mmCIF file of C-alpha atoms in Angstrom:
data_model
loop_
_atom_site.group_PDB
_atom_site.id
_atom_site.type_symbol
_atom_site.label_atom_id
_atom_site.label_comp_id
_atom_site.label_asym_id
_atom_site.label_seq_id
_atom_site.Cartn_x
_atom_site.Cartn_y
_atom_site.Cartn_z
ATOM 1 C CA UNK A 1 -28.556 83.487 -89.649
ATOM 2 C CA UNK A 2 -26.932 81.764 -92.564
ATOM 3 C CA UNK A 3 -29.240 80.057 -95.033
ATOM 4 C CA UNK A 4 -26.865 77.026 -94.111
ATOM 5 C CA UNK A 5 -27.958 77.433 -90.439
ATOM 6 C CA UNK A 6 -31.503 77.540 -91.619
ATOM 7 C CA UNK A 7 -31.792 74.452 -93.338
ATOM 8 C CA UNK A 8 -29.228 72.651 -90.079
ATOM 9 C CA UNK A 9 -32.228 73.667 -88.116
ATOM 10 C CA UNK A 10 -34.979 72.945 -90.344
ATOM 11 C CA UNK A 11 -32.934 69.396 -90.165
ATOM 12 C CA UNK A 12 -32.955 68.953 -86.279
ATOM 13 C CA UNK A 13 -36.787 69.751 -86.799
ATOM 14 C CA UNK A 14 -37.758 67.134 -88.698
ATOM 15 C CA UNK A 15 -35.169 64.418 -88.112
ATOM 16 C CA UNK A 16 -33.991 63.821 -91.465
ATOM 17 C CA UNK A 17 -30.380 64.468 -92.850
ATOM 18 C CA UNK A 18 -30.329 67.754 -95.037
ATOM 19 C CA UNK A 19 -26.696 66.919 -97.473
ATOM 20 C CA UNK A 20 -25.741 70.336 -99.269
ATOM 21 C CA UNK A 21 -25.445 69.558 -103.052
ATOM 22 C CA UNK A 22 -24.754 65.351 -102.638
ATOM 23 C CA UNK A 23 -26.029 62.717 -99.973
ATOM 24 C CA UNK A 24 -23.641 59.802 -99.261
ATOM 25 C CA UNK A 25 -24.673 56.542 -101.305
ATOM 26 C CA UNK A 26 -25.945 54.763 -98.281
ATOM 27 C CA UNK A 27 -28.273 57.357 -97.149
ATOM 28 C CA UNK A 28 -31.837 56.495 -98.811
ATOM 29 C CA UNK A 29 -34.061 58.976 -96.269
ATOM 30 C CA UNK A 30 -32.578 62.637 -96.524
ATOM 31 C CA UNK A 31 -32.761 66.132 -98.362
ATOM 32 C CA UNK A 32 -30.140 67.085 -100.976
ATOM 33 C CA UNK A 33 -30.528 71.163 -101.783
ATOM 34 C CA UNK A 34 -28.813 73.647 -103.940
ATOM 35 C CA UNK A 35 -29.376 77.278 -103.497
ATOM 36 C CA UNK A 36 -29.041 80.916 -105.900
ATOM 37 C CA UNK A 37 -28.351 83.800 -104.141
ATOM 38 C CA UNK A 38 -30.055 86.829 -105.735
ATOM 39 C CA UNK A 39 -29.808 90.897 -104.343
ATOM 40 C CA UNK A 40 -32.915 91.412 -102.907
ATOM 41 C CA UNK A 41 -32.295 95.328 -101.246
ATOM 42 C CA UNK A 42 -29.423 97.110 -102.054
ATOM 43 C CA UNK A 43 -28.704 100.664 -100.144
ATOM 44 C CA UNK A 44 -25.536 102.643 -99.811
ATOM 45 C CA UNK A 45 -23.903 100.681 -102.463
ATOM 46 C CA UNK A 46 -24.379 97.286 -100.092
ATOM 47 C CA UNK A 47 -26.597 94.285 -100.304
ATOM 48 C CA UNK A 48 -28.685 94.458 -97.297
ATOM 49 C CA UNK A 49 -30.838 91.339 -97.687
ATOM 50 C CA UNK A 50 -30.568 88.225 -100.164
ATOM 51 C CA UNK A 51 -33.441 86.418 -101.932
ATOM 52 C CA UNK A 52 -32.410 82.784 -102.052
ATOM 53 C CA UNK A 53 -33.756 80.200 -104.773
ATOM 54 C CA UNK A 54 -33.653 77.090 -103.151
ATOM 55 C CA UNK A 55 -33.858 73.665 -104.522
ATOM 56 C CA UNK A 56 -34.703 70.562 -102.584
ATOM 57 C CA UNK A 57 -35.014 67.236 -103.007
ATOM 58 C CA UNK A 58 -36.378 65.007 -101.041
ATOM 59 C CA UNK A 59 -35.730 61.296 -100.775
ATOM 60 C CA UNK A 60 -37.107 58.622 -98.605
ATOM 61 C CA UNK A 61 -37.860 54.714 -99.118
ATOM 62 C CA UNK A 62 -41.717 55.077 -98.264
ATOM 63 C CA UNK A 63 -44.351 57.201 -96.735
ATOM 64 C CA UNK A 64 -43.790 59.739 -99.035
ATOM 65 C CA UNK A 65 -47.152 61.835 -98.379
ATOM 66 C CA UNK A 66 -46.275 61.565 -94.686
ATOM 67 C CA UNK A 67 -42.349 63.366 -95.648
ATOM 68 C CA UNK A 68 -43.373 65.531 -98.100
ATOM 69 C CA UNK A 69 -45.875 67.527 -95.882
ATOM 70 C CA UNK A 70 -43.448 67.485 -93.141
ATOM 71 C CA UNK A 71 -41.021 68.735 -94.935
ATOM 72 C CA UNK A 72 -43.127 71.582 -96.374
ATOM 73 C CA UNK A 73 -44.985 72.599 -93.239
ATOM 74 C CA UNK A 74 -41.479 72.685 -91.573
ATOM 75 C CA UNK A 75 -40.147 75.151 -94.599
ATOM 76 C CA UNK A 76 -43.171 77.389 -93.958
ATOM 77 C CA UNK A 77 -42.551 77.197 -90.378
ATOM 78 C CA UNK A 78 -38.715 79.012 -91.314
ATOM 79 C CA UNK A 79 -40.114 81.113 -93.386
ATOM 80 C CA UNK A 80 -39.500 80.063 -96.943
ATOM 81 C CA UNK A 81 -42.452 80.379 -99.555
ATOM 82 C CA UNK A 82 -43.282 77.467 -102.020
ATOM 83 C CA UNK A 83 -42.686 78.146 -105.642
ATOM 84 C CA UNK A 84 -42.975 74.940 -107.503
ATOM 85 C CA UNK A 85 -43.276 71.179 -106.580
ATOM 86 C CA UNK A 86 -43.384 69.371 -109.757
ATOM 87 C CA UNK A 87 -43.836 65.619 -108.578
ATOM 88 C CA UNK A 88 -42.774 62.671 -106.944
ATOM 89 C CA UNK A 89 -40.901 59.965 -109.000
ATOM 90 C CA UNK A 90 -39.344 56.372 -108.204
ATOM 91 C CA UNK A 91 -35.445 56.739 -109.222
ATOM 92 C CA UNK A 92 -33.778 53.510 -110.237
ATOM 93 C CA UNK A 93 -32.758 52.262 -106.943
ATOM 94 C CA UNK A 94 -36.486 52.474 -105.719
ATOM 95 C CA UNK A 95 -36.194 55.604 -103.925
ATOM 96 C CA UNK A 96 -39.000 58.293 -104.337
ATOM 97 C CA UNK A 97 -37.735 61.770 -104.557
ATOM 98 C CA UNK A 98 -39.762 65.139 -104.518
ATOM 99 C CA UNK A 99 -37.863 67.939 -106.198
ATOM 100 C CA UNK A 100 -39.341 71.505 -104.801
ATOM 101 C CA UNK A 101 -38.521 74.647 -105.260
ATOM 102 C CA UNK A 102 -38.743 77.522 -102.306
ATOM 103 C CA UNK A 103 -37.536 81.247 -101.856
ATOM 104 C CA UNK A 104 -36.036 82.881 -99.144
ATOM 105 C CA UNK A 105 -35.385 86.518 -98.204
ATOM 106 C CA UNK A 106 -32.690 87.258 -95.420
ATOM 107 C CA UNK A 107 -31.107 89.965 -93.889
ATOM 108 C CA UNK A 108 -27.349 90.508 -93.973
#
């Protein structure tokens, strides 16, 4: 499974839009990530698993507390391990967004 297909299902989970690097102007409640891919086990001169560095962020209009945990227990759930969520702040346009920061290892 792709770490594309991941976060698609992660998605259908929790009902709210994941966009991969930009979310359409109109969409105030979704998840915009980024990812690094990074060797994680290498044998026979092949890359048998990948570590991915993921960065979300999470944007919604209100209940923030409510999102944010969802969001993280459903990351846990598909197997991703927190690394850093530095805080929630109010953009411009009165959205809140939650940057974090989780890891992935997969198989290839």
């Amino acid at each position: 499974m792709s770490i594309h297909e991941i976060i698609k299902q992660l998605s259908e989970d929790i009902e709210i839009e994941c966009y991969y690097i930009k979310r359409p102007a109109d969409n105030k409640n979704c998840i915009v990530y980024t990812y690094t891919e990074v060797p994680n086990l290498i044998g026979d001169m092949k890359e048998l698993r990948t570590k991915y560095i993921v960065l979300l962020n999470v944007y919604c209009e209100s209940n923030i507390e409510k999102t944010n945990k969802l969001v993280k227990e459903s990351l846990q759930d598909h197997g991703f391990k927190k690394k850093i969520i530095p805080g929630t702040v109010l953009e411009a346009n009165n959205i809140y967004n939650t940057a974090m920061q989780y890891t992935i290892s997969l198989k290839n």
